[in-house]
Tab-separated table of C-alpha atoms in Angstrom:
chain	number	residue	atom	x	y	z
U	18	MET	CA	92.152	102.015	82.128
U	19	LYS	CA	95.692	100.431	84.464
U	20	GLU	CA	98.676	101.388	82.380
U	21	VAL	CA	102.151	101.723	83.998
U	22	CYS	CA	103.502	100.308	87.351
U	23	TYR	CA	106.458	101.816	88.151
U	24	ILE	CA	108.160	100.050	90.175
U	25	VAL	CA	111.739	102.648	92.706
U	26	GLY	CA	113.912	100.320	95.014
U	27	ALA	CA	116.718	101.558	96.743
U	28	GLY	CA	118.965	100.306	94.291
U	29	ASP	CA	121.503	102.478	91.081
U	30	ASN	CA	118.666	105.758	90.679
U	31	THR	CA	121.484	107.491	87.897
U	32	GLY	CA	119.270	106.350	85.458
U	33	THR	CA	115.857	106.956	87.252
U	34	ASN	CA	113.486	108.821	84.902
U	35	PHE	CA	109.575	108.622	84.010
U	36	LEU	CA	106.924	111.186	83.470
U	37	LYS	CA	103.682	109.878	85.492
U	38	GLY	CA	100.915	109.255	83.246
U	39	LYS	CA	97.233	109.798	84.683
U	40	ASN	CA	95.587	105.861	85.206
U	41	ASP	CA	99.456	105.262	86.341
U	42	TYR	CA	100.854	103.970	89.755
U	43	VAL	CA	103.792	104.506	91.365
U	44	ILE	CA	105.050	102.303	94.071
U	45	ALA	CA	108.289	103.554	97.153
U	46	ALA	CA	110.079	99.652	98.257
U	47	ASP	CA	111.828	101.176	101.358
U	48	GLY	CA	114.278	103.645	100.287
U	49	GLY	CA	113.814	103.915	96.748
U	50	LEU	CA	110.941	106.957	98.220
U	51	LEU	CA	114.267	108.879	98.470
U	52	CYS	CA	114.233	108.790	94.544
U	53	LEU	CA	111.233	109.989	94.099
U	54	GLN	CA	110.662	112.762	97.123
U	55	LYS	CA	114.478	114.077	94.730
U	56	LEU	CA	112.512	114.301	90.916
U	57	LYS	CA	109.888	115.087	93.028
U	58	ILE	CA	106.977	111.734	91.979
U	59	GLU	CA	104.229	111.515	94.833
U	60	PRO	CA	104.250	106.906	95.875
U	61	ASN	CA	100.477	106.047	95.432
U	62	VAL	CA	101.797	103.829	97.618
U	63	ILE	CA	105.318	103.580	99.974
U	64	MET	CA	106.099	99.876	101.636
U	65	GLY	CA	108.301	97.846	102.431
U	66	ASP	CA	110.686	97.614	106.213
U	67	PHE	CA	112.202	100.021	105.386
U	68	ASP	CA	116.277	98.923	106.412
U	69	SER	CA	117.502	100.686	103.618
U	70	LEU	CA	115.096	104.134	103.729
U	71	GLY	CA	116.803	104.225	107.698
U	72	TYR	CA	112.874	105.164	108.804
U	73	ILE	CA	109.179	104.923	108.608
U	74	PRO	CA	108.141	107.360	107.090
U	75	GLU	CA	104.103	109.031	107.487
U	76	GLY	CA	101.635	108.522	105.798
U	77	ASN	CA	98.127	106.560	105.272
U	78	ASN	CA	99.785	105.754	102.061
U	79	VAL	CA	102.321	103.449	104.161
U	80	ILE	CA	102.109	99.552	104.544
U	81	GLN	CA	104.541	98.384	106.306
U	82	HIS	CA	107.116	94.536	106.125
U	83	GLU	CA	108.340	92.592	108.802
U	84	VAL	CA	111.948	93.000	108.488
U	85	MET	CA	112.075	88.872	109.205
U	86	LYS	CA	109.990	87.992	106.368
U	87	ASN	CA	110.295	84.776	102.963
U	88	ASP	CA	109.577	87.398	100.214
U	89	THR	CA	111.800	91.787	99.363
U	90	ASP	CA	110.411	94.730	99.720
U	91	MET	CA	110.950	94.311	95.489
U	92	MET	CA	108.904	91.566	95.452
U	93	LEU	CA	106.352	92.942	97.623
U	94	ALA	CA	105.600	95.623	95.001
U	95	VAL	CA	105.423	93.734	92.150
U	96	LYS	CA	103.198	91.392	93.521
U	97	LYS	CA	101.515	94.482	95.156
U	98	ALA	CA	101.346	95.627	90.866
U	99	LEU	CA	99.856	92.382	89.524
U	100	ASP	CA	97.395	91.685	92.656
U	101	MET	CA	96.359	95.188	91.326
U	102	GLY	CA	96.126	95.267	87.579
U	103	TYR	CA	99.210	96.418	86.350
U	104	HIS	CA	100.648	93.162	83.813
U	105	LYS	CA	102.937	96.606	82.236
U	106	ILE	CA	105.990	96.951	84.926
U	107	LYS	CA	108.991	99.077	84.873
U	108	ILE	CA	111.445	99.000	88.170
U	109	TYR	CA	113.785	101.975	88.445
U	110	GLY	CA	116.827	100.990	91.785
U	111	GLY	CA	116.784	98.262	91.065
U	112	THR	CA	120.566	97.050	90.361
U	113	GLY	CA	123.709	98.531	91.508
U	114	GLY	CA	124.887	97.997	95.123
U	115	ARG	CA	125.282	94.206	96.157
U	116	ILE	CA	124.817	91.275	93.431
U	117	ASP	CA	122.540	90.298	95.521
U	118	HIS	CA	119.727	91.885	95.331
U	119	THR	CA	120.249	92.879	91.604
U	120	PHE	CA	120.340	88.508	91.294
U	121	SER	CA	117.584	88.782	93.154
U	122	ASN	CA	115.228	91.137	90.732
U	123	ILE	CA	116.040	89.533	88.660
U	124	GLN	CA	114.443	86.600	89.960
U	125	THR	CA	111.564	88.531	90.357
U	126	MET	CA	111.361	90.209	87.415
U	127	LEU	CA	111.088	86.134	86.210
U	128	TYR	CA	108.136	85.936	88.516
U	129	ALA	CA	106.558	88.544	87.101
U	130	SER	CA	106.896	87.621	83.548
U	131	ARG	CA	105.210	83.838	84.535
U	132	LYS	CA	102.058	85.293	85.183
U	133	GLY	CA	101.407	86.876	82.199
U	134	ALA	CA	103.631	90.817	82.962
U	135	SER	CA	105.940	93.185	80.154
U	136	ILE	CA	108.221	94.074	83.212
U	137	GLU	CA	111.670	95.569	82.843
U	138	MET	CA	114.187	97.174	84.859
U	139	ILE	CA	116.176	99.902	83.887
U	140	ASP	CA	118.943	101.318	84.992
U	141	ASN	CA	121.892	103.977	83.902
U	142	THR	CA	122.958	101.540	81.600
U	143	ASN	CA	121.155	99.156	80.276
U	144	THR	CA	117.535	97.513	80.335
U	145	TYR	CA	116.724	94.596	81.547
U	146	HIS	CA	113.606	92.215	79.528
U	147	VAL	CA	112.364	89.012	80.668
U	148	ILE	CA	109.733	87.311	78.685
U	149	THR	CA	107.963	84.506	78.996
U	150	ASP	CA	106.465	82.155	75.659
U	151	GLY	CA	106.184	84.835	73.423
U	152	LYS	CA	108.580	87.853	71.937
U	153	ILE	CA	109.686	90.875	72.418
U	154	ARG	CA	110.931	93.167	69.197
U	155	LEU	CA	114.159	95.597	69.887
U	156	THR	CA	115.248	98.757	67.469
U	157	GLY	CA	118.291	100.357	67.582
U	158	ASN	CA	121.601	101.097	65.332
U	159	THR	CA	124.550	98.889	64.745
U	160	LYS	CA	125.675	100.447	67.577
U	161	SER	CA	123.030	98.253	69.737
U	162	GLY	CA	124.499	95.430	72.075
U	163	PHE	CA	122.036	93.244	72.918
U	164	SER	CA	122.646	89.683	75.243
U	165	ILE	CA	120.253	87.114	76.176
U	166	PHE	CA	119.715	83.886	79.085
U	167	ALA	CA	117.775	80.803	79.038
U	168	LEU	CA	116.494	81.565	82.954
U	169	GLY	CA	114.895	79.136	85.009
U	170	GLY	CA	115.432	76.450	83.460
U	171	THR	CA	115.716	74.873	79.541
U	172	ALA	CA	114.327	76.854	76.486
U	173	HIS	CA	113.072	76.100	73.525
U	174	LYS	CA	112.569	76.940	69.919
U	175	VAL	CA	114.733	80.644	70.669
U	176	ASN	CA	114.739	82.869	67.276
U	177	ILE	CA	115.955	85.497	66.937
U	178	ARG	CA	116.511	87.457	63.295
U	179	ASP	CA	117.635	90.734	61.794
U	180	ALA	CA	119.993	91.139	63.782
U	181	MET	CA	124.170	90.424	63.467
U	182	TYR	CA	124.005	86.974	64.728
U	183	LEU	CA	121.415	85.062	64.178
U	184	LEU	CA	119.031	81.818	65.384
U	185	HIS	CA	116.266	79.402	64.368
U	186	ASP	CA	114.830	77.356	66.907
U	187	PHE	CA	117.396	76.904	69.481
U	188	GLU	CA	117.676	74.856	72.754
U	189	LEU	CA	119.069	77.465	75.020
U	190	THR	CA	120.213	75.979	78.444
U	191	PRO	CA	121.521	78.051	81.679
U	192	ASP	CA	124.834	76.922	81.698
U	193	ASN	CA	125.333	77.910	77.867
U	194	PRO	CA	126.413	81.907	77.295
U	195	THR	CA	125.843	81.624	72.907
U	196	GLY	CA	123.596	84.493	73.828
U	197	THR	CA	126.035	87.046	75.032
U	198	SER	CA	126.749	90.440	72.401
U	199	ASN	CA	124.843	90.178	69.807
U	200	SER	CA	124.252	93.356	68.029
U	201	LEU	CA	121.553	95.143	65.874
U	202	ILE	CA	122.042	96.228	62.288
U	203	GLY	CA	119.689	99.770	61.848
U	204	LYS	CA	116.110	96.683	62.120
U	205	GLU	CA	113.559	95.953	64.283
U	206	GLU	CA	114.603	92.981	65.417
U	207	THR	CA	112.328	90.805	67.885
U	208	ILE	CA	113.721	88.022	69.884
U	209	SER	CA	111.090	84.604	70.547
U	210	VAL	CA	110.637	82.237	72.956
U	211	GLU	CA	108.363	79.480	73.453
U	212	LYS	CA	109.072	77.594	76.257
U	213	VAL	CA	110.423	78.760	79.699
U	214	SER	CA	111.872	82.194	79.633
U	215	LEU	CA	114.429	84.457	78.648
U	216	LEU	CA	116.546	87.316	79.232
U	217	ILE	CA	117.602	90.425	77.262
U	218	ILE	CA	119.967	92.818	78.594
U	219	THR	CA	119.751	95.998	75.682
Protein backbone atom coordinates (compact mmCIF):
# COMPACT_ATOMS: atom_id res chain seq x y z
CA MET A 1 0.00 0.00 0.00
CA LYS A 2 1.46 3.35 -1.03
CA GLU A 3 1.53 5.99 1.69
CA VAL A 4 3.23 9.41 1.47
CA CYS A 5 5.70 10.74 -1.06
CA TYR A 6 7.95 13.35 0.51
CA ILE A 7 9.64 15.76 -1.88
CA VAL A 8 12.43 17.96 -0.55
CA GLY A 9 13.48 20.94 -2.64
CA ALA A 10 16.32 23.43 -2.44
CA GLY A 11 14.33 26.26 -0.82
CA ASP A 12 13.99 27.16 2.86
CA ASN A 13 14.28 23.87 4.73
CA THR A 14 14.41 25.26 8.28
CA GLY A 15 11.01 23.65 8.95
CA THR A 16 11.79 20.30 7.33
CA ASN A 17 11.13 17.48 9.79
CA PHE A 18 9.58 14.12 9.00
CA LEU A 19 10.04 10.42 9.55
CA LYS A 20 10.05 8.11 6.56
CA GLY A 21 7.53 5.31 6.99
CA LYS A 22 7.86 1.79 5.61
CA ASN A 23 5.78 2.46 2.51
CA ASP A 24 6.79 6.09 2.07
CA TYR A 25 8.91 7.40 -0.79
CA VAL A 26 11.40 10.27 -0.62
CA ILE A 27 12.51 12.35 -3.58
CA ALA A 28 15.42 14.76 -3.35
CA ALA A 29 14.76 17.53 -5.86
CA ASP A 30 18.16 18.96 -6.76
CA GLY A 31 19.60 20.89 -3.77
CA GLY A 32 17.09 19.28 -1.43
CA LEU A 33 19.61 16.47 -1.18
CA LEU A 34 21.74 18.57 1.20
CA CYS A 35 18.85 18.87 3.65
CA LEU A 36 18.16 15.13 3.55
CA GLN A 37 21.82 14.41 4.20
CA LYS A 38 21.71 16.60 7.31
CA LEU A 39 18.57 14.78 8.48
CA LYS A 40 20.22 11.44 7.67
CA ILE A 41 17.27 10.44 5.50
CA GLU A 42 18.19 8.34 2.48
CA PRO A 43 16.19 9.42 -0.59
CA ASN A 44 14.73 6.77 -2.88
CA VAL A 45 15.63 8.91 -5.85
CA ILE A 46 17.67 12.06 -6.47
CA MET A 47 16.57 14.08 -9.47
CA GLY A 48 17.07 17.46 -11.08
CA ASP A 49 19.43 19.41 -13.28
CA PHE A 50 21.62 19.92 -10.20
CA ASP A 51 22.25 23.63 -10.76
CA SER A 52 21.23 24.29 -7.14
CA LEU A 53 23.23 21.39 -5.74
CA GLY A 54 26.34 22.43 -7.65
CA TYR A 55 27.49 18.93 -8.54
CA ILE A 56 26.06 15.74 -10.00
CA PRO A 57 25.66 13.08 -7.32
CA GLU A 58 26.60 9.48 -7.99
CA GLY A 59 24.46 6.39 -7.61
CA ASN A 60 21.90 4.19 -9.31
CA ASN A 61 19.08 6.32 -7.89
CA VAL A 62 20.18 9.54 -9.64
CA ILE A 63 18.10 10.97 -12.50
CA GLN A 64 19.74 13.92 -14.23
CA HIS A 65 17.72 16.34 -16.35
CA GLU A 66 18.90 19.01 -18.74
CA VAL A 67 19.06 22.58 -17.44
CA MET A 68 17.07 23.77 -20.46
CA LYS A 69 13.74 22.01 -19.96
CA ASN A 70 10.03 22.84 -19.83
CA ASP A 71 9.35 21.58 -16.29
CA THR A 72 10.91 22.75 -13.04
CA ASP A 73 12.73 20.24 -10.87
CA MET A 74 9.79 20.30 -8.44
CA MET A 75 7.26 19.64 -11.20
CA LEU A 76 9.34 16.70 -12.44
CA ALA A 77 9.44 15.31 -8.91
CA VAL A 78 5.69 15.68 -8.45
CA LYS A 79 5.02 14.03 -11.81
CA LYS A 80 7.23 11.11 -10.80
CA ALA A 81 5.32 10.73 -7.53
CA LEU A 82 2.01 10.68 -9.40
CA ASP A 83 3.33 8.23 -12.00
CA MET A 84 4.35 5.88 -9.20
CA GLY A 85 0.86 5.95 -7.74
CA TYR A 86 1.42 8.24 -4.77
CA HIS A 87 -1.58 10.47 -4.18
CA LYS A 88 -0.53 11.93 -0.84
CA ILE A 89 2.38 14.28 -1.41
CA LYS A 90 4.20 16.55 1.04
CA ILE A 91 6.67 19.15 -0.19
CA TYR A 92 9.44 20.67 1.91
CA GLY A 93 11.94 23.28 0.78
CA GLY A 94 9.45 24.75 -1.68
CA THR A 95 9.32 28.31 -0.34
CA GLY A 96 11.79 31.00 0.67
CA GLY A 97 14.28 32.85 -1.48
CA ARG A 98 12.87 33.76 -4.87
CA ILE A 99 9.13 34.45 -4.83
CA ASP A 100 8.80 33.21 -8.42
CA HIS A 101 9.97 29.78 -7.31
CA THR A 102 7.41 29.75 -4.49
CA PHE A 103 4.63 30.72 -6.89
CA SER A 104 5.83 28.09 -9.35
CA ASN A 105 5.56 25.45 -6.64
CA ILE A 106 2.01 26.55 -5.83
CA GLN A 107 1.16 26.09 -9.50
CA THR A 108 2.75 22.64 -9.30
CA MET A 109 0.49 21.86 -6.35
CA LEU A 110 -2.50 22.93 -8.44
CA TYR A 111 -1.42 20.50 -11.16
CA ALA A 112 -1.25 17.63 -8.66
CA SER A 113 -4.56 18.57 -7.06
CA ARG A 114 -6.27 18.51 -10.44
CA LYS A 115 -4.86 15.00 -10.88
CA GLY A 116 -6.63 13.92 -7.70
CA ALA A 117 -3.70 14.16 -5.29
CA SER A 118 -3.82 15.35 -1.70
CA ILE A 119 -0.88 17.73 -1.61
CA GLU A 120 0.60 20.18 0.85
CA MET A 121 3.74 22.27 1.13
CA ILE A 122 5.31 22.95 4.52
CA ASP A 123 7.82 25.52 5.67
CA ASN A 124 8.87 26.90 9.06
CA THR A 125 5.92 29.30 9.20
CA ASN A 126 3.04 28.01 7.09
CA THR A 127 1.40 25.00 5.53
CA TYR A 128 -0.02 25.40 2.03
CA HIS A 129 -2.87 23.21 0.78
CA VAL A 130 -4.52 23.11 -2.63
CA ILE A 131 -7.90 21.43 -3.02
CA THR A 132 -9.94 20.92 -6.18
CA ASP A 133 -13.64 20.08 -6.18
CA GLY A 134 -13.43 18.86 -2.61
CA LYS A 135 -13.00 19.81 1.03
CA ILE A 136 -10.44 19.98 3.79
CA ARG A 137 -10.81 19.91 7.55
CA LEU A 138 -8.61 22.06 9.76
CA THR A 139 -8.20 21.92 13.51
CA GLY A 140 -6.57 24.42 15.81
CA ASN A 141 -7.04 26.79 18.72
CA THR A 142 -8.53 30.27 18.60
CA LYS A 143 -5.12 31.75 17.79
CA SER A 144 -4.81 29.73 14.58
CA GLY A 145 -5.28 31.79 11.44
CA PHE A 146 -5.77 30.84 7.81
CA SER A 147 -6.44 32.40 4.43
CA ILE A 148 -8.04 31.06 1.27
CA PHE A 149 -7.58 32.17 -2.33
CA ALA A 150 -9.15 31.16 -5.63
CA LEU A 151 -6.58 29.39 -7.76
CA GLY A 152 -6.78 28.67 -11.47
CA GLY A 153 -10.06 30.50 -12.03
CA THR A 154 -13.24 31.47 -10.20
CA ALA A 155 -14.02 29.11 -7.31
CA HIS A 156 -17.71 28.28 -7.07
CA LYS A 157 -19.76 27.33 -4.01
CA VAL A 158 -17.03 28.02 -1.50
CA ASN A 159 -18.08 27.18 2.04
CA ILE A 160 -16.35 27.86 5.35
CA ARG A 161 -17.90 26.39 8.50
CA ASP A 162 -16.98 26.75 12.18
CA ALA A 163 -14.61 29.68 11.74
CA MET A 164 -14.73 33.33 12.79
CA TYR A 165 -15.84 34.39 9.31
CA LEU A 166 -18.21 32.06 7.47
CA LEU A 167 -18.98 31.64 3.80
CA HIS A 168 -21.92 29.87 2.21
CA ASP A 169 -21.95 28.98 -1.49
CA PHE A 170 -19.69 31.97 -2.13
CA GLU A 171 -18.15 32.72 -5.50
CA LEU A 172 -14.50 33.61 -4.95
CA THR A 173 -12.58 35.15 -7.83
CA PRO A 174 -8.78 35.31 -8.25
CA ASP A 175 -8.89 39.11 -7.97
CA ASN A 176 -10.82 39.10 -4.68
CA PRO A 177 -8.83 38.78 -1.40
CA THR A 178 -11.98 38.30 0.71
CA GLY A 179 -10.59 35.05 2.11
CA THR A 180 -7.55 36.66 3.73
CA SER A 181 -6.96 36.40 7.51
CA ASN A 182 -9.70 34.23 8.93
CA SER A 183 -9.46 32.51 12.31
CA LEU A 184 -10.38 29.18 13.81
CA ILE A 185 -12.64 29.13 16.87
CA GLY A 186 -11.43 25.93 18.49
CA LYS A 187 -13.59 23.54 16.48
CA GLU A 188 -12.93 21.31 13.48
CA GLU A 189 -13.32 23.74 10.63
CA THR A 190 -14.34 22.71 7.12
CA ILE A 191 -13.51 24.46 3.86
CA SER A 192 -15.04 23.18 0.64
CA VAL A 193 -15.29 24.13 -3.01
CA GLU A 194 -17.46 22.50 -5.65
CA LYS A 195 -15.77 23.79 -8.76
CA VAL A 196 -12.19 24.82 -9.56
CA SER A 197 -9.54 25.09 -6.81
CA LEU A 198 -8.59 26.83 -3.59
CA LEU A 199 -5.24 27.63 -2.02
CA ILE A 200 -5.47 27.41 1.76
CA ILE A 201 -2.61 28.81 3.83
CA THR A 202 -2.50 27.98 7.54
